[in-house]
Amino acid sequence: MYITVWNENVGQDCEAVRAAYPETLHGAIADAVRGKDATVTTVTLDMPEQGLTNALLEKTDVLVWWAHAAHDQVSDELVAKIRERVLRGMGVVFLHSAHLAKPFQALTGTSNTLCWREAGERERLWTIDPAHPIAKDIPSCTVIEHEEMYGEPFDIPTPDETVFIGWFQGGNVFRSGVTYKRGRGKVFYFQPGHESHPTYRQPEIKKILYNAVRWAYNPNIEQNAPSCPNIATPDEKL
Amino acid sequence: MYITVWNENVGQDCEAVRAAYPETLHGAIADAVRGKDATVTTVTLDMPEQGLTNALLEKTDVLVWWAHAAHDQVSDELVAKIRERVLRGMGVVFLHSAHLAKPFQALTGTSNTLCWREAGERERLWTIDPAHPIAKDIPSCTVIEHEEMYGEPFDIPTPDETVFIGWFQGGNVFRSGVTYKRGRGKVFYFQPGHESHPTYRQPEIKKILYNAVRWAYNPNIEQNAPSCPNIATPDEKL
Amino acid sequence: MYITVWNENVGQDCEAVRAAYPETLHGAIADAVRGKDATVTTVTLDMPEQGLTNALLEKTDVLVWWAHAAHDQVSDELVAKIRERVLRGMGVVFLHSAHLAKPFQALTGTSNTLCWREAGERERLWTIDPAHPIAKDIPSCTVIEHEEMYGEPFDIPTPDETVFIGWFQGGNVFRSGVTYKRGRGKVFYFQPGHESHPTYRQPEIKKILYNAVRWAYNPNIEQNAPSCPNIATPDEKL
Amino acid sequence: MYITVWNENVGQDCEAVRAAYPETLHGAIADAVRGKDATVTTVTLDMPEQGLTNALLEKTDVLVWWAHAAHDQVSDELVAKIRERVLRGMGVVFLHSAHLAKPFQALTGTSNTLCWREAGERERLWTIDPAHPIAKDIPSCTVIEHEEMYGEPFDIPTPDETVFIGWFQGGNVFRSGVTYKRGRGKVFYFQPGHESHPTYRQPEIKKILYNAVRWAYNPNIEQNAPSCPNIATPDEKL
């Protein structure tokens, strides 16, 4: 399995982010998803072709996407290529503020807006679907001591599956882990992971990322986009 | 529209329940769903045929069900009749501790177990699907000052729609308002409504009950159960 | 209710189309959805702002979209405006070859490709969800004597509801009527309606269009797009 | 993985069935699901405890159920035990006329009635969800030369996933392969397999059964039923 972790890596040179993730945010995410079954690459927006050359995208089985401040800088051409590869079978995991990432909006068809508050409050992440592969070995309730609050209403399509729901100390709830199928590809959105809190170091959260990437992996990615064949001859007599 | 409110009415003669609902619990529920478009009847478990004669069941367009202590006393025969009528088009609203009511289990196919705590804590009921008819004129967040906590994991099928999610002061979350279609009938489960808190007097909660009954109403209830026809002659040449 | 019927109206001056729809295709569709509860307008791609001025779009409660040859000519700016208005509550009905219309792709997130054959073969349209408002007064099976075949695999998200499935004489099947919720708006895709067959004159098909528009109507369209509010002060003590 | 194939084995001593399945119907099904990763047992209704002792049920990871004439003979007690084990994580595959099997009805909450015709007509089984594990290595269309027709309307809940849709020569369609989650268990219903046609010898059908059992397998079956815990102490201060 070939995993590519994409991070916009914009504005992450402030002290708070460096304190939480001295090895960079994408480094921490890569660390969480690593395994003997996987090769992991990290790329950033400032690299050639915004980090995702055609060759790398074709090689990628599961893409993990973290973004916050630079959604608008991602080219529509790249968005279209990502969506097209997901429809052929690539898995994709959108993290935290990537709810507003263009590729996620292009796959859901919705705005994916939500309510939010930066207060470093406590989140309790409840496992709603305990038999789901993404919840394997995850307890009923995972406490994250400090997180940014993301709250409902979350403007997403009815999820195929809701795996986690978050409780926030300040009084809000959120569908924190949801799945969709799009074409032959699987999509997972996961809410925790504000850049100034070390959420991606927490063992349960690392395990969820690890599980999510394995769940999203489809070994049979198609070489070509779904096409629109004209079947000239019917199978049955007309 | 003919609405029947069914209440087991067992153990509701204690002081706390009488204080919260001097007019009885089913009386308060009937009051919430009443309207010019509806005739409302209340019945209780101790009545002949456990409150639901065949004639009344055939007349009922939407059934509202509150139960807690006496689930086991409801006869399997009545459960089968209720399910059969729902499949023909009767709407049904299960309230609070009716999550363990036999007719709800018979319609979901699951145990519908959950976690719970009686601490009279604060609930915040979040509207997840603001355009849903059941959420009409309901704010984003409704605060219930004192409720019994119902928490995830809630062992239900993936809902067709999740309209509300509850936040509890003690740290829990819950899918508090969920819908299912079963045959031609619509099913709504709604969590608030512990017998010793005056939840069903709160205007937003009354409005949700009112809306739910209208949403569940199918004017085209079938006279007969779906059958299993043998179509002897095919429509097309074999 | 204000209904706008949009037709690309490209290549519909050939003899076959004029024979099937002397009053134009959009005229026939407008005729089907008309009612005392509705004002109906028809517009075409060649009109100013591609037929949908901001003023008209703001006035439209339900948009009906027929297109085939000119999907690419619809501007991305208009697609974005349509999607944004659907998320605020406008209903939209996509007909037949509009499966590849950009606004439908933008709302589903998928390619919506399918298999097809022009052989004027018989279709049998089966009602899968008989209690659905779109299927009101529609028989179990509607025979369309001559239709273009659209066949699976149809690359769409798992529908919220599948109302109709089509059988084709030549051996294919198709999810012919499917619904989605996107934001506060409702979306219906309906397969029948090739431009050279008088499908939209058939009473059952007209009734389905009529029903679909009423189902999609949300009287509470928001004035503004869902936004992303920063809730500075938590509701509960941190 | 421990697979148990249950067959009512009633009325299968007629010539047509013996011709199609000289090794018995359950023998053919067992043959299809066998693999190095699995131990397969076959049991029948006439065995002690109707073939499913508590010990065998506790050992079974995936249950495959074929039944037709003797649904009523299955005890309600056994139905309850099967449902309870599915909720704890056992997978279950219901085949063909098991649409009316009591355990399937108990898990869906619906009647599962359908239309039918015994004419030995041709079925075309279309793969709707080509990336689904149950469709692995299955072509877009599988032709079954002679099958009993099962047609819509099929009175089931909205499936979590629709994997196959069947086309019948005589003019009908059917949701032929559908999945549900119930508690921690996975449920698959699959339509082909009339007892007098050798459908379960056809390589594609055998492969679907093989895949379905692997898909339904949950290695983490719970020892105990989901319970209803009273959480006396809240996690957060009240």
PDB file of N, CA, C and O in Angstrom, chain A residues 178-199:
ATOM      1  N   VAL A 178     -16.977  10.286   9.828  1.00  0.00           N
ATOM      2  CA  VAL A 178     -18.036   9.858   8.905  1.00  0.00           C
ATOM      3  C   VAL A 178     -17.416   9.294   7.630  1.00  0.00           C
ATOM      4  O   VAL A 178     -16.336   9.709   7.225  1.00  0.00           O
ATOM      5  N   THR A 179     -18.123   8.327   7.014  1.00  0.00           N
ATOM      6  CA  THR A 179     -17.618   7.717   5.787  1.00  0.00           C
ATOM      7  C   THR A 179     -18.587   7.922   4.627  1.00  0.00           C
ATOM      8  O   THR A 179     -19.796   8.041   4.824  1.00  0.00           O
ATOM      9  N   TYR A 180     -18.013   7.919   3.435  1.00  0.00           N
ATOM     10  CA  TYR A 180     -18.752   7.960   2.170  1.00  0.00           C
ATOM     11  C   TYR A 180     -18.071   7.043   1.167  1.00  0.00           C
ATOM     12  O   TYR A 180     -16.856   6.898   1.194  1.00  0.00           O
ATOM     13  N   LYS A 181     -18.869   6.461   0.275  1.00  0.00           N
ATOM     14  CA  LYS A 181     -18.310   5.832  -0.918  1.00  0.00           C
ATOM     15  C   LYS A 181     -18.535   6.782  -2.086  1.00  0.00           C
ATOM     16  O   LYS A 181     -19.632   7.334  -2.228  1.00  0.00           O
ATOM     17  N   ARG A 182     -17.521   6.939  -2.909  1.00  0.00           N
ATOM     18  CA  ARG A 182     -17.651   7.744  -4.124  1.00  0.00           C
ATOM     19  C   ARG A 182     -16.989   6.939  -5.244  1.00  0.00           C
ATOM     20  O   ARG A 182     -15.773   6.741  -5.227  1.00  0.00           O
ATOM     21  N   GLY A 183     -17.797   6.480  -6.200  1.00  0.00           N
ATOM     22  CA  GLY A 183     -17.269   5.595  -7.237  1.00  0.00           C
ATOM     23  C   GLY A 183     -16.713   4.346  -6.570  1.00  0.00           C
ATOM     24  O   GLY A 183     -17.372   3.731  -5.733  1.00  0.00           O
ATOM     25  N   ARG A 184     -15.463   3.983  -6.911  1.00  0.00           N
ATOM     26  CA  ARG A 184     -14.831   2.819  -6.293  1.00  0.00           C
ATOM     27  C   ARG A 184     -13.967   3.203  -5.099  1.00  0.00           C
ATOM     28  O   ARG A 184     -13.269   2.354  -4.532  1.00  0.00           O
ATOM     29  N   GLY A 185     -13.999   4.481  -4.721  1.00  0.00           N
ATOM     30  CA  GLY A 185     -13.132   4.956  -3.652  1.00  0.00           C
ATOM     31  C   GLY A 185     -13.876   5.193  -2.354  1.00  0.00           C
ATOM     32  O   GLY A 185     -15.081   5.443  -2.345  1.00  0.00           O
ATOM     33  N   LYS A 186     -13.129   5.107  -1.263  1.00  0.00           N
ATOM     34  CA  LYS A 186     -13.717   5.338   0.057  1.00  0.00           C
ATOM     35  C   LYS A 186     -13.179   6.631   0.643  1.00  0.00           C
ATOM     36  O   LYS A 186     -11.988   6.938   0.513  1.00  0.00           O
ATOM     37  N   VAL A 187     -14.055   7.354   1.330  1.00  0.00           N
ATOM     38  CA  VAL A 187     -13.734   8.658   1.886  1.00  0.00           C
ATOM     39  C   VAL A 187     -14.022   8.626   3.384  1.00  0.00           C
ATOM     40  O   VAL A 187     -15.086   8.166   3.801  1.00  0.00           O
ATOM     41  N   PHE A 188     -13.064   9.128   4.193  1.00  0.00           N
ATOM     42  CA  PHE A 188     -13.290   9.248   5.631  1.00  0.00           C
ATOM     43  C   PHE A 188     -12.947  10.668   6.039  1.00  0.00           C
ATOM     44  O   PHE A 188     -11.876  11.183   5.704  1.00  0.00           O
ATOM     45  N   TYR A 189     -13.866  11.308   6.777  1.00  0.00           N
ATOM     46  CA  TYR A 189     -13.557  12.598   7.375  1.00  0.00           C
ATOM     47  C   TYR A 189     -13.435  12.391   8.879  1.00  0.00           C
ATOM     48  O   TYR A 189     -14.296  11.734   9.494  1.00  0.00           O
ATOM     49  N   PHE A 190     -12.375  13.011   9.473  1.00  0.00           N
ATOM     50  CA  PHE A 190     -12.130  12.847  10.908  1.00  0.00           C
ATOM     51  C   PHE A 190     -11.798  14.216  11.507  1.00  0.00           C
ATOM     52  O   PHE A 190     -10.871  14.888  11.070  1.00  0.00           O
ATOM     53  N   GLN A 191     -12.562  14.602  12.530  1.00  0.00           N
ATOM     54  CA  GLN A 191     -12.497  15.969  13.047  1.00  0.00           C
ATOM     55  C   GLN A 191     -11.270  16.321  13.907  1.00  0.00           C
ATOM     56  O   GLN A 191     -10.756  17.432  13.788  1.00  0.00           O
ATOM     57  N   PRO A 192     -10.809  15.455  14.835  1.00  0.00           N
ATOM     58  CA  PRO A 192      -9.729  15.927  15.718  1.00  0.00           C
ATOM     59  C   PRO A 192      -8.444  16.272  14.962  1.00  0.00           C
ATOM     60  O   PRO A 192      -8.175  15.741  13.888  1.00  0.00           O
ATOM     61  N   GLY A 193      -7.674  17.194  15.541  1.00  0.00           N
ATOM     62  CA  GLY A 193      -6.364  17.493  14.980  1.00  0.00           C
ATOM     63  C   GLY A 193      -6.024  18.950  14.759  1.00  0.00           C
ATOM     64  O   GLY A 193      -5.442  19.295  13.729  1.00  0.00           O
ATOM     65  N   HIS A 194      -6.372  19.805  15.747  1.00  0.00           N
ATOM     66  CA  HIS A 194      -5.987  21.204  15.596  1.00  0.00           C
ATOM     67  C   HIS A 194      -4.464  21.315  15.681  1.00  0.00           C
ATOM     68  O   HIS A 194      -3.825  20.620  16.461  1.00  0.00           O
ATOM     69  N   GLU A 195      -3.916  22.257  14.903  1.00  0.00           N
ATOM     70  CA  GLU A 195      -2.462  22.278  14.709  1.00  0.00           C
ATOM     71  C   GLU A 195      -1.673  22.647  15.956  1.00  0.00           C
ATOM     72  O   GLU A 195      -0.484  22.352  16.040  1.00  0.00           O
ATOM     73  N   SER A 196      -2.314  23.278  16.932  1.00  0.00           N
ATOM     74  CA  SER A 196      -1.553  23.702  18.108  1.00  0.00           C
ATOM     75  C   SER A 196      -1.764  22.786  19.315  1.00  0.00           C
ATOM     76  O   SER A 196      -1.342  23.102  20.412  1.00  0.00           O
ATOM     77  N   HIS A 197      -2.466  21.670  19.098  1.00  0.00           N
ATOM     78  CA  HIS A 197      -2.604  20.667  20.162  1.00  0.00           C
ATOM     79  C   HIS A 197      -1.986  19.356  19.665  1.00  0.00           C
ATOM     80  O   HIS A 197      -2.155  19.015  18.500  1.00  0.00           O
ATOM     81  N   PRO A 198      -1.332  18.616  20.530  1.00  0.00           N
ATOM     82  CA  PRO A 198      -0.621  17.409  20.064  1.00  0.00           C
ATOM     83  C   PRO A 198      -1.543  16.206  19.910  1.00  0.00           C
ATOM     84  O   PRO A 198      -1.188  15.084  20.305  1.00  0.00           O
ATOM     85  N   THR A 199      -2.712  16.425  19.306  1.00  0.00           N
ATOM     86  CA  THR A 199      -3.719  15.370  19.190  1.00  0.00           C
ATOM     87  C   THR A 199      -3.189  14.147  18.440  1.00  0.00           C
ATOM     88  O   THR A 199      -3.498  13.011  18.801  1.00  0.00           O
TER      89      THR A 199
END
